PDB file of C-alpha atoms in Angstrom:
ATOM      1  CA  MET A  23       7.859 -11.780 -21.466  1.00  0.00           C
ATOM      2  CA  ASN A  24       6.064  -8.629 -20.355  1.00  0.00           C
ATOM      3  CA  VAL A  25       7.612  -5.164 -20.398  1.00  0.00           C
ATOM      4  CA  SER A  26       8.132  -5.063 -16.632  1.00  0.00           C
ATOM      5  CA  ALA A  27      10.013  -8.374 -16.654  1.00  0.00           C
ATOM      6  CA  THR A  28      12.176  -7.165 -19.545  1.00  0.00           C
ATOM      7  CA  ILE A  29      13.025  -3.968 -17.677  1.00  0.00           C
ATOM      8  CA  ASP A  30      13.913  -5.998 -14.574  1.00  0.00           C
ATOM      9  CA  LYS A  31      16.196  -8.318 -16.549  1.00  0.00           C
ATOM     10  CA  ASP A  32      17.935  -5.354 -18.208  1.00  0.00           C
ATOM     11  CA  LEU A  33      18.471  -3.683 -14.838  1.00  0.00           C
ATOM     12  CA  VAL A  34      19.785  -6.923 -13.314  1.00  0.00           C
ATOM     13  CA  ALA A  35      22.204  -7.326 -16.224  1.00  0.00           C
ATOM     14  CA  ARG A  36      23.548  -3.801 -15.589  1.00  0.00           C
ATOM     15  CA  VAL A  37      23.950  -4.491 -11.877  1.00  0.00           C
ATOM     16  CA  VAL A  38      25.779  -7.779 -12.469  1.00  0.00           C
ATOM     17  CA  ALA A  39      28.012  -6.532 -15.302  1.00  0.00           C
ATOM     18  CA  GLN A  40      28.863  -3.071 -13.976  1.00  0.00           C
ATOM     19  CA  GLN A  41      27.947  -3.100 -10.266  1.00  0.00           C
ATOM     20  CA  ASP A  42      25.571  -0.306 -11.300  1.00  0.00           C
ATOM     21  CA  SER A  43      24.115   1.011  -8.041  1.00  0.00           C
ATOM     22  CA  ALA A  44      21.693   3.292  -9.906  1.00  0.00           C
ATOM     23  CA  ALA A  45      20.230   0.261 -11.714  1.00  0.00           C
ATOM     24  CA  PHE A  46      19.914  -1.565  -8.402  1.00  0.00           C
ATOM     25  CA  GLY A  47      18.265   1.509  -6.900  1.00  0.00           C
ATOM     26  CA  GLU A  48      15.703   1.365  -9.690  1.00  0.00           C
ATOM     27  CA  LEU A  49      15.047  -2.326  -8.929  1.00  0.00           C
ATOM     28  CA  VAL A  50      14.528  -1.402  -5.271  1.00  0.00           C
ATOM     29  CA  ARG A  51      12.175   1.427  -6.224  1.00  0.00           C
ATOM     30  CA  ARG A  52      10.172  -0.876  -8.503  1.00  0.00           C
ATOM     31  CA  HIS A  53       9.767  -3.676  -5.941  1.00  0.00           C
ATOM     32  CA  GLN A  54      10.184  -2.253  -2.438  1.00  0.00           C
ATOM     33  CA  SER A  55       6.476  -1.920  -1.688  1.00  0.00           C
ATOM     34  CA  GLN A  56       5.758  -5.505  -2.728  1.00  0.00           C
ATOM     35  CA  VAL A  57       8.684  -6.842  -0.671  1.00  0.00           C
ATOM     36  CA  ARG A  58       7.757  -4.699   2.318  1.00  0.00           C
ATOM     37  CA  ASN A  59       4.070  -5.727   2.168  1.00  0.00           C
ATOM     38  CA  PHE A  60       5.032  -9.405   1.872  1.00  0.00           C
ATOM     39  CA  LEU A  61       7.253  -9.141   4.947  1.00  0.00           C
ATOM     40  CA  ARG A  62       4.659  -7.122   6.878  1.00  0.00           C
ATOM     41  CA  ARG A  63       2.110  -9.879   6.388  1.00  0.00           C
ATOM     42  CA  LEU A  64       4.622 -12.539   7.440  1.00  0.00           C
ATOM     43  CA  ALA A  65       6.127 -10.743  10.427  1.00  0.00           C
ATOM     44  CA  ARG A  66       2.926  -8.975  11.531  1.00  0.00           C
ATOM     45  CA  ASP A  67       5.184  -6.167  12.774  1.00  0.00           C
ATOM     46  CA  HIS A  68       5.663  -3.149  10.501  1.00  0.00           C
ATOM     47  CA  GLU A  69       8.942  -1.963  12.015  1.00  0.00           C
ATOM     48  CA  LEU A  70      10.470  -5.432  11.908  1.00  0.00           C
ATOM     49  CA  ALA A  71       9.222  -5.906   8.345  1.00  0.00           C
ATOM     50  CA  ASP A  72      10.813  -2.631   7.239  1.00  0.00           C
ATOM     51  CA  ASP A  73      14.128  -3.698   8.803  1.00  0.00           C
ATOM     52  CA  LEU A  74      13.847  -7.110   7.158  1.00  0.00           C
ATOM     53  CA  ALA A  75      13.086  -5.490   3.788  1.00  0.00           C
ATOM     54  CA  GLN A  76      16.244  -3.411   4.069  1.00  0.00           C
ATOM     55  CA  ASP A  77      18.236  -6.536   4.978  1.00  0.00           C
ATOM     56  CA  ALA A  78      16.645  -8.437   2.096  1.00  0.00           C
ATOM     57  CA  PHE A  79      17.685  -5.772  -0.402  1.00  0.00           C
ATOM     58  CA  MET A  80      21.233  -5.815   0.990  1.00  0.00           C
ATOM     59  CA  HIS A  81      21.290  -9.604   0.573  1.00  0.00           C
ATOM     60  CA  ALA A  82      19.875  -9.205  -2.937  1.00  0.00           C
ATOM     61  CA  TRP A  83      22.688  -6.768  -3.821  1.00  0.00           C
ATOM     62  CA  ASP A  84      25.264  -9.275  -2.552  1.00  0.00           C
ATOM     63  CA  ARG A  85      23.652 -12.225  -4.351  1.00  0.00           C
ATOM     64  CA  ILE A  86      22.196 -10.699  -7.494  1.00  0.00           C
ATOM     65  CA  HIS A  87      24.748 -12.589  -9.579  1.00  0.00           C
ATOM     66  CA  THR A  88      22.912 -15.800  -8.556  1.00  0.00           C
ATOM     67  CA  TYR A  89      19.712 -14.719 -10.316  1.00  0.00           C
ATOM     68  CA  THR A  90      19.698 -16.919 -13.410  1.00  0.00           C
ATOM     69  CA  GLY A  91      16.766 -15.340 -15.217  1.00  0.00           C
ATOM     70  CA  ARG A  92      14.717 -18.492 -14.654  1.00  0.00           C
ATOM     71  CA  GLY A  93      11.402 -17.214 -13.367  1.00  0.00           C
ATOM     72  CA  SER A  94      10.551 -13.650 -12.552  1.00  0.00           C
ATOM     73  CA  PHE A  95      12.942 -11.315 -10.770  1.00  0.00           C
ATOM     74  CA  ILE A  96      10.258 -10.504  -8.185  1.00  0.00           C
ATOM     75  CA  GLY A  97       9.916 -14.221  -7.458  1.00  0.00           C
ATOM     76  CA  TRP A  98      13.670 -14.422  -6.848  1.00  0.00           C
ATOM     77  CA  LEU A  99      13.570 -11.256  -4.742  1.00  0.00           C
ATOM     78  CA  LEU A 100      10.680 -12.553  -2.628  1.00  0.00           C
ATOM     79  CA  LYS A 101      12.653 -15.746  -2.045  1.00  0.00           C
ATOM     80  CA  VAL A 102      15.537 -13.614  -0.738  1.00  0.00           C
ATOM     81  CA  ALA A 103      13.052 -11.752   1.482  1.00  0.00           C
ATOM     82  CA  TYR A 104      11.495 -14.996   2.735  1.00  0.00           C
ATOM     83  CA  THR A 105      14.935 -16.429   3.536  1.00  0.00           C
ATOM     84  CA  THR A 106      15.805 -13.207   5.371  1.00  0.00           C
ATOM     85  CA  PHE A 107      12.582 -13.534   7.387  1.00  0.00           C
ATOM     86  CA  LEU A 108      13.317 -17.173   8.289  1.00  0.00           C
ATOM     87  CA  GLN A 109      16.895 -16.339   9.322  1.00  0.00           C
ATOM     88  CA  SER A 110      15.626 -13.510  11.515  1.00  0.00           C
ATOM     89  CA  LYS A 111      13.096 -15.831  13.117  1.00  0.00           C
ATOM     90  CA  ARG A 112      15.802 -18.428  13.818  1.00  0.00           C
ATOM     91  CA  ARG A 113      18.062 -15.773  15.367  1.00  0.00           C
ATOM     92  CA  SER A 114      15.155 -14.555  17.471  1.00  0.00           C
ATOM     93  CA  ASN A 115      14.362 -18.104  18.615  1.00  0.00           C
ATOM     94  CA  ARG A 116      18.016 -18.751  19.500  1.00  0.00           C
ATOM     95  CA  TYR A 117      18.131 -15.515  21.467  1.00  0.00           C
ATOM     96  CA  ALA A 118      14.990 -16.486  23.388  1.00  0.00           C
ATOM     97  CA  GLU A 119      16.501 -19.902  24.160  1.00  0.00           C
ATOM     98  CA  ILE A 120      19.676 -18.291  25.472  1.00  0.00           C
ATOM     99  CA  LEU A 121      17.659 -15.968  27.699  1.00  0.00           C
ATOM    100  CA  GLN A 122      15.677 -18.907  29.007  1.00  0.00           C
ATOM    101  CA  GLN A 123      18.821 -20.950  29.656  1.00  0.00           C
ATOM    102  CA  LEU A 124      20.294 -18.086  31.643  1.00  0.00           C
ATOM    103  CA  GLY A 125      17.112 -17.927  33.689  1.00  0.00           C
ATOM    104  CA  GLN A 126      16.250 -14.452  32.490  1.00  0.00           C
ATOM    105  CA  GLN A 127      12.747 -13.447  31.637  1.00  0.00           C
ATOM    106  CA  ALA A 128      12.035 -10.971  28.899  1.00  0.00           C
ATOM    107  CA  ALA A 129      10.321  -7.968  30.438  1.00  0.00           C
ATOM    108  CA  ASP A 130       7.120  -6.894  28.789  1.00  0.00           C
ATOM    109  CA  THR A 131       7.706  -3.254  27.980  1.00  0.00           C
ATOM    110  CA  GLY A 132       4.248  -2.772  26.542  1.00  0.00           C
ATOM    111  CA  GLY A 133       5.687  -0.456  23.897  1.00  0.00           C
ATOM    112  CA  GLY A 134       4.805  -0.929  20.288  1.00  0.00           C
ATOM    113  CA  GLN A 135       2.095  -3.511  20.909  1.00  0.00           C
ATOM    114  CA  ALA A 136      -0.628  -1.204  22.197  1.00  0.00           C
ATOM    115  CA  GLY A 137      -3.094  -0.574  19.467  1.00  0.00           C
ATOM    116  CA  VAL A 138      -1.678  -3.216  17.129  1.00  0.00           C
ATOM    117  CA  SER A 139      -4.859  -5.267  17.397  1.00  0.00           C
ATOM    118  CA  ASP A 140      -6.827  -2.145  16.477  1.00  0.00           C
ATOM    119  CA  GLU A 141      -4.773  -1.786  13.293  1.00  0.00           C
ATOM    120  CA  ILE A 142      -5.087  -5.360  12.080  1.00  0.00           C
ATOM    121  CA  GLY A 143      -7.348  -5.492   9.053  1.00  0.00           C
ATOM    122  CA  ASP A 144      -9.653  -8.289   8.032  1.00  0.00           C
ATOM    123  CA  LEU A 145      -6.954  -9.830   5.854  1.00  0.00           C
ATOM    124  CA  ASP A 146      -4.551 -10.008   8.768  1.00  0.00           C
ATOM    125  CA  LYS A 147      -7.271 -11.592  10.911  1.00  0.00           C
ATOM    126  CA  PHE A 148      -7.837 -14.239   8.265  1.00  0.00           C
ATOM    127  CA  LEU A 149      -4.114 -14.836   7.831  1.00  0.00           C
ATOM    128  CA  ALA A 150      -3.704 -15.227  11.592  1.00  0.00           C
ATOM    129  CA  VAL A 151      -5.510 -18.596  11.500  1.00  0.00           C
ATOM    130  CA  LEU A 152      -2.876 -19.989   9.142  1.00  0.00           C
ATOM    131  CA  THR A 153       0.469 -21.556   9.930  1.00  0.00           C
ATOM    132  CA  GLU A 154       3.538 -19.550   8.974  1.00  0.00           C
ATOM    133  CA  GLU A 155       4.055 -21.681   5.863  1.00  0.00           C
ATOM    134  CA  GLU A 156       0.411 -21.389   4.799  1.00  0.00           C
ATOM    135  CA  ARG A 157       0.495 -17.628   5.373  1.00  0.00           C
ATOM    136  CA  ALA A 158       3.646 -17.229   3.271  1.00  0.00           C
ATOM    137  CA  VAL A 159       2.241 -19.279   0.382  1.00  0.00           C
ATOM    138  CA  MET A 160      -1.130 -17.484   0.454  1.00  0.00           C
ATOM    139  CA  ILE A 161       0.584 -14.077   0.456  1.00  0.00           C
ATOM    140  CA  LEU A 162       2.860 -15.085  -2.421  1.00  0.00           C
ATOM    141  CA  SER A 163      -0.172 -16.285  -4.378  1.00  0.00           C
ATOM    142  CA  TYR A 164      -2.825 -13.671  -3.681  1.00  0.00           C
ATOM    143  CA  ALA A 165      -0.977 -10.540  -2.557  1.00  0.00           C
ATOM    144  CA  CYS A 166       2.096 -10.925  -4.756  1.00  0.00           C
ATOM    145  CA  GLY A 167       0.382 -12.638  -7.685  1.00  0.00           C
ATOM    146  CA  LEU A 168       3.008 -15.350  -8.180  1.00  0.00           C
ATOM    147  CA  SER A 169       2.199 -18.506 -10.114  1.00  0.00           C
ATOM    148  CA  HIS A 170       2.289 -21.901  -8.415  1.00  0.00           C
ATOM    149  CA  ARG A 171       5.657 -22.565 -10.108  1.00  0.00           C
ATOM    150  CA  GLU A 172       7.110 -19.253  -8.859  1.00  0.00           C
ATOM    151  CA  ILE A 173       5.844 -19.973  -5.337  1.00  0.00           C
ATOM    152  CA  SER A 174       7.383 -23.426  -5.581  1.00  0.00           C
ATOM    153  CA  ASP A 175      10.746 -21.889  -6.478  1.00  0.00           C
ATOM    154  CA  THR A 176      10.467 -19.157  -3.848  1.00  0.00           C
ATOM    155  CA  ALA A 177       9.469 -21.400  -0.942  1.00  0.00           C
ATOM    156  CA  ASP A 178      11.445 -24.497  -2.044  1.00  0.00           C
ATOM    157  CA  LEU A 179       8.290 -26.596  -2.131  1.00  0.00           C
ATOM    158  CA  PRO A 180       6.959 -28.960  -4.813  1.00  0.00           C
ATOM    159  CA  VAL A 181       4.195 -27.448  -6.972  1.00  0.00           C
ATOM    160  CA  GLY A 182       1.712 -30.038  -5.705  1.00  0.00           C
ATOM    161  CA  THR A 183       2.475 -29.051  -2.126  1.00  0.00           C
ATOM    162  CA  VAL A 184       1.947 -25.387  -3.000  1.00  0.00           C
ATOM    163  CA  LYS A 185      -1.472 -26.222  -4.450  1.00  0.00           C
ATOM    164  CA  SER A 186      -2.371 -28.259  -1.353  1.00  0.00           C
ATOM    165  CA  ILE A 187      -1.268 -25.471   0.976  1.00  0.00           C
ATOM    166  CA  ILE A 188      -3.365 -22.929  -0.929  1.00  0.00           C
ATOM    167  CA  PHE A 189      -6.400 -25.225  -0.827  1.00  0.00           C
ATOM    168  CA  ARG A 190      -5.904 -25.958   2.886  1.00  0.00           C
ATOM    169  CA  GLY A 191      -5.341 -22.264   3.650  1.00  0.00           C
ATOM    170  CA  LYS A 192      -8.546 -21.244   1.887  1.00  0.00           C
ATOM    171  CA  GLU A 193     -10.457 -23.929   3.790  1.00  0.00           C
ATOM    172  CA  LYS A 194      -9.066 -22.747   7.139  1.00  0.00           C
ATOM    173  CA  ILE A 195      -9.948 -19.141   6.368  1.00  0.00           C
ATOM    174  CA  ARG A 196     -13.440 -20.116   5.202  1.00  0.00           C
ATOM    175  CA  GLU A 197     -14.044 -22.234   8.333  1.00  0.00           C
ATOM    176  CA  SER A 198     -12.742 -19.487  10.603  1.00  0.00           C
ATOM    177  CA  PHE A 199     -14.953 -16.903   8.919  1.00  0.00           C
ATOM    178  CA  GLU A 200     -18.041 -19.112   9.176  1.00  0.00           C
ATOM    179  CA  ILE A 201     -17.425 -19.786  12.880  1.00  0.00           C
ATOM    180  CA  ASN A 202     -16.828 -16.115  13.641  1.00  0.00           C
ATOM    181  CA  ASP A 203     -19.810 -15.090  11.522  1.00  0.00           C
ATOM    182  CA  HIS A 204     -22.094 -17.463  13.447  1.00  0.00           C
ATOM    183  CA  GLN A 205     -20.732 -16.307  16.801  1.00  0.00           C
ATOM    184  CA  TYR A 206     -21.552 -12.677  16.127  1.00  0.00           C
ATOM    185  CA  GLY A 207     -24.519 -12.915  13.826  1.00  0.00           C
TER     186      GLY A 207
END
Protein backbone atom coordinates (compact mmCIF):
# COMPACT_ATOMS: atom_id res chain seq x y z
CA MET A 1 0.00 0.00 0.00
CA ASN A 2 1.44 3.38 -0.96
CA VAL A 3 1.76 6.31 1.42
CA SER A 4 -1.18 8.20 -0.09
CA ALA A 5 -3.50 5.20 0.33
CA THR A 6 -2.35 4.76 3.93
CA ILE A 7 -3.04 8.42 4.68
CA ASP A 8 -6.50 8.10 3.11
CA LYS A 9 -7.33 5.02 5.18
CA ASP A 10 -6.16 6.73 8.38
CA LEU A 11 -8.27 9.79 7.61
CA VAL A 12 -11.31 7.63 6.79
CA ALA A 13 -10.88 5.76 10.08
CA ARG A 14 -10.89 9.09 11.97
CA VAL A 15 -14.00 10.26 10.14
CA VAL A 16 -15.88 7.01 10.81
CA ALA A 17 -14.79 6.63 14.45
CA GLN A 18 -15.01 10.26 15.57
CA GLN A 19 -17.08 12.07 12.92
CA ASP A 20 -13.90 14.12 12.49
CA SER A 21 -14.84 16.92 10.08
CA ALA A 22 -11.23 18.12 9.88
CA ALA A 23 -10.14 14.67 8.67
CA PHE A 24 -12.94 14.68 6.11
CA GLY A 25 -11.90 18.17 5.03
CA GLU A 26 -8.41 16.82 4.41
CA LEU A 27 -9.87 13.99 2.28
CA VAL A 28 -11.80 16.59 0.28
CA ARG A 29 -8.68 18.71 -0.16
CA ARG A 30 -6.67 15.69 -1.31
CA HIS A 31 -9.23 14.49 -3.88
CA GLN A 32 -11.45 17.41 -4.90
CA SER A 33 -9.60 18.24 -8.11
CA GLN A 34 -9.70 14.63 -9.31
CA VAL A 35 -13.42 14.32 -8.50
CA ARG A 36 -14.20 17.68 -10.08
CA ASN A 37 -12.21 16.88 -13.25
CA PHE A 38 -13.90 13.47 -13.54
CA LEU A 39 -17.34 15.09 -13.29
CA ARG A 40 -16.39 17.91 -15.68
CA ARG A 41 -15.48 15.38 -18.35
CA LEU A 42 -18.71 13.44 -17.78
CA ALA A 43 -21.09 16.38 -17.55
CA ARG A 44 -19.28 18.61 -20.07
CA ASP A 45 -20.54 21.56 -18.01
CA HIS A 46 -18.15 23.08 -15.46
CA GLU A 47 -20.80 24.70 -13.27
CA LEU A 48 -22.89 21.54 -13.14
CA ALA A 49 -19.78 19.47 -12.44
CA ASP A 50 -18.80 21.72 -9.54
CA ASP A 51 -22.32 21.39 -8.08
CA LEU A 52 -22.20 17.63 -8.56
CA ALA A 53 -18.78 17.45 -6.89
CA GLN A 54 -20.17 19.26 -3.86
CA ASP A 55 -23.14 16.87 -3.78
CA ALA A 56 -20.81 13.89 -4.17
CA PHE A 57 -18.73 14.97 -1.18
CA MET A 58 -21.90 15.44 0.89
CA HIS A 59 -22.99 11.92 -0.09
CA ALA A 60 -19.51 10.64 0.74
CA TRP A 61 -19.73 12.22 4.22
CA ASP A 62 -23.10 10.52 4.78
CA ARG A 63 -21.90 7.14 3.47
CA ILE A 64 -18.24 7.03 4.45
CA HIS A 65 -19.01 4.25 6.92
CA THR A 66 -19.75 2.02 3.89
CA TYR A 67 -16.17 2.26 2.63
CA THR A 68 -14.76 -1.15 3.50
CA GLY A 69 -11.13 -0.51 2.63
CA ARG A 70 -11.40 -2.90 -0.31
CA GLY A 71 -9.83 -1.01 -3.18
CA SER A 72 -8.61 2.54 -3.10
CA PHE A 73 -10.49 5.34 -1.37
CA ILE A 74 -10.39 7.42 -4.56
CA GLY A 75 -12.02 4.53 -6.43
CA TRP A 76 -14.82 4.48 -3.85
CA LEU A 77 -15.11 8.27 -3.98
CA LEU A 78 -15.30 8.29 -7.78
CA LYS A 79 -18.06 5.69 -7.57
CA VAL A 80 -19.99 8.05 -5.27
CA ALA A 81 -19.37 10.86 -7.77
CA TYR A 82 -20.46 8.70 -10.72
CA THR A 83 -23.64 7.68 -8.88
CA THR A 84 -24.32 11.34 -8.09
CA PHE A 85 -23.89 12.18 -11.79
CA LEU A 86 -26.28 9.40 -12.87
CA GLN A 87 -28.89 10.46 -10.30
CA SER A 88 -28.66 14.05 -11.51
CA LYS A 89 -29.07 12.91 -15.10
CA ARG A 90 -32.15 10.85 -14.18
CA ARG A 91 -33.67 13.82 -12.32
CA SER A 92 -32.95 16.03 -15.31
CA ASN A 93 -34.54 13.52 -17.69
CA ARG A 94 -37.63 13.21 -15.48
CA TYR A 95 -37.93 16.99 -15.35
CA ALA A 96 -37.71 17.21 -19.14
CA GLU A 97 -40.40 14.52 -19.47
CA ILE A 98 -42.70 16.42 -17.11
CA LEU A 99 -42.21 19.62 -19.09
CA GLN A 100 -42.97 17.77 -22.30
CA GLN A 101 -46.08 16.15 -20.82
CA LEU A 102 -47.36 19.55 -19.75
CA GLY A 103 -46.80 20.82 -23.27
CA GLN A 104 -44.19 23.32 -22.19
CA GLN A 105 -41.08 23.95 -24.19
CA ALA A 106 -37.83 24.83 -22.52
CA ALA A 107 -36.79 28.28 -23.69
CA ASP A 108 -33.29 28.57 -25.01
CA THR A 109 -31.78 31.33 -22.94
CA GLY A 110 -28.47 31.22 -24.77
CA GLY A 111 -26.66 31.90 -21.50
CA GLY A 112 -23.74 29.79 -20.48
CA GLN A 113 -23.44 27.96 -23.79
CA ALA A 114 -21.87 30.72 -25.85
CA GLY A 115 -18.21 30.07 -26.18
CA VAL A 116 -18.36 26.56 -24.72
CA SER A 117 -17.34 25.05 -28.04
CA ASP A 118 -14.37 27.42 -28.10
CA GLU A 119 -13.25 26.11 -24.71
CA ILE A 120 -13.48 22.41 -25.50
CA GLY A 121 -10.01 20.94 -25.76
CA ASP A 122 -8.88 18.10 -27.97
CA LEU A 123 -9.54 15.58 -25.22
CA ASP A 124 -13.13 16.72 -24.88
CA LYS A 125 -13.55 16.50 -28.66
CA PHE A 126 -12.28 12.93 -28.61
CA LEU A 127 -14.46 12.03 -25.64
CA ALA A 128 -17.51 13.48 -27.39
CA VAL A 129 -17.54 10.57 -29.87
CA LEU A 130 -17.99 8.09 -27.03
CA THR A 131 -21.15 6.95 -25.30
CA GLU A 132 -21.63 8.10 -21.73
CA GLU A 133 -20.51 4.71 -20.41
CA GLU A 134 -17.43 4.62 -22.64
CA ARG A 135 -16.54 8.18 -21.64
CA ALA A 136 -16.84 7.37 -17.93
CA VAL A 137 -14.68 4.25 -18.21
CA MET A 138 -12.02 6.01 -20.33
CA ILE A 139 -11.85 8.91 -17.86
CA LEU A 140 -11.57 6.54 -14.90
CA SER A 141 -8.77 4.68 -16.67
CA TYR A 142 -6.70 7.43 -18.27
CA ALA A 143 -7.51 10.62 -16.37
CA CYS A 144 -7.97 9.08 -12.93
CA GLY A 145 -5.47 6.25 -13.33
CA LEU A 146 -7.69 3.52 -11.88
CA SER A 147 -6.96 -0.14 -12.56
CA HIS A 148 -9.43 -2.29 -14.48
CA ARG A 149 -10.53 -3.85 -11.16
CA GLU A 150 -11.12 -0.41 -9.57
CA ILE A 151 -13.09 0.71 -12.63
CA SER A 152 -15.09 -2.49 -12.42
CA ASP A 153 -15.96 -1.74 -8.79
CA THR A 154 -16.67 1.93 -9.48
CA ALA A 155 -18.92 1.42 -12.51
CA ASP A 156 -20.45 -1.91 -11.39
CA LEU A 157 -19.21 -3.64 -14.53
CA PRO A 158 -17.35 -6.94 -14.97
CA VAL A 159 -13.60 -6.54 -15.54
CA GLY A 160 -13.90 -8.07 -19.00
CA THR A 161 -16.54 -5.52 -19.93
CA VAL A 162 -14.29 -2.71 -18.70
CA LYS A 163 -11.48 -3.98 -20.92
CA SER A 164 -13.84 -4.23 -23.90
CA ILE A 165 -15.16 -0.72 -23.32
CA ILE A 166 -11.63 0.68 -23.16
CA PHE A 167 -10.67 -1.13 -26.36
CA ARG A 168 -13.85 -0.01 -28.13
CA GLY A 169 -13.42 3.57 -26.87
CA LYS A 170 -9.85 3.76 -28.16
CA GLU A 171 -10.98 2.42 -31.53
CA LYS A 172 -13.78 5.00 -31.78
CA ILE A 173 -11.40 7.82 -30.90
CA ARG A 174 -8.79 6.57 -33.37
CA GLU A 175 -11.39 6.26 -36.17
CA SER A 176 -12.81 9.70 -35.41
CA PHE A 177 -9.35 11.24 -35.44
CA GLU A 178 -8.43 9.58 -38.74
CA ILE A 179 -11.66 10.75 -40.39
CA ASN A 180 -11.25 14.30 -39.11
CA ASP A 181 -7.57 14.31 -40.03
CA HIS A 182 -8.38 13.27 -43.61
CA GLN A 183 -11.17 15.84 -43.89
CA TYR A 184 -8.89 18.73 -43.00
CA GLY A 185 -5.54 17.54 -44.23
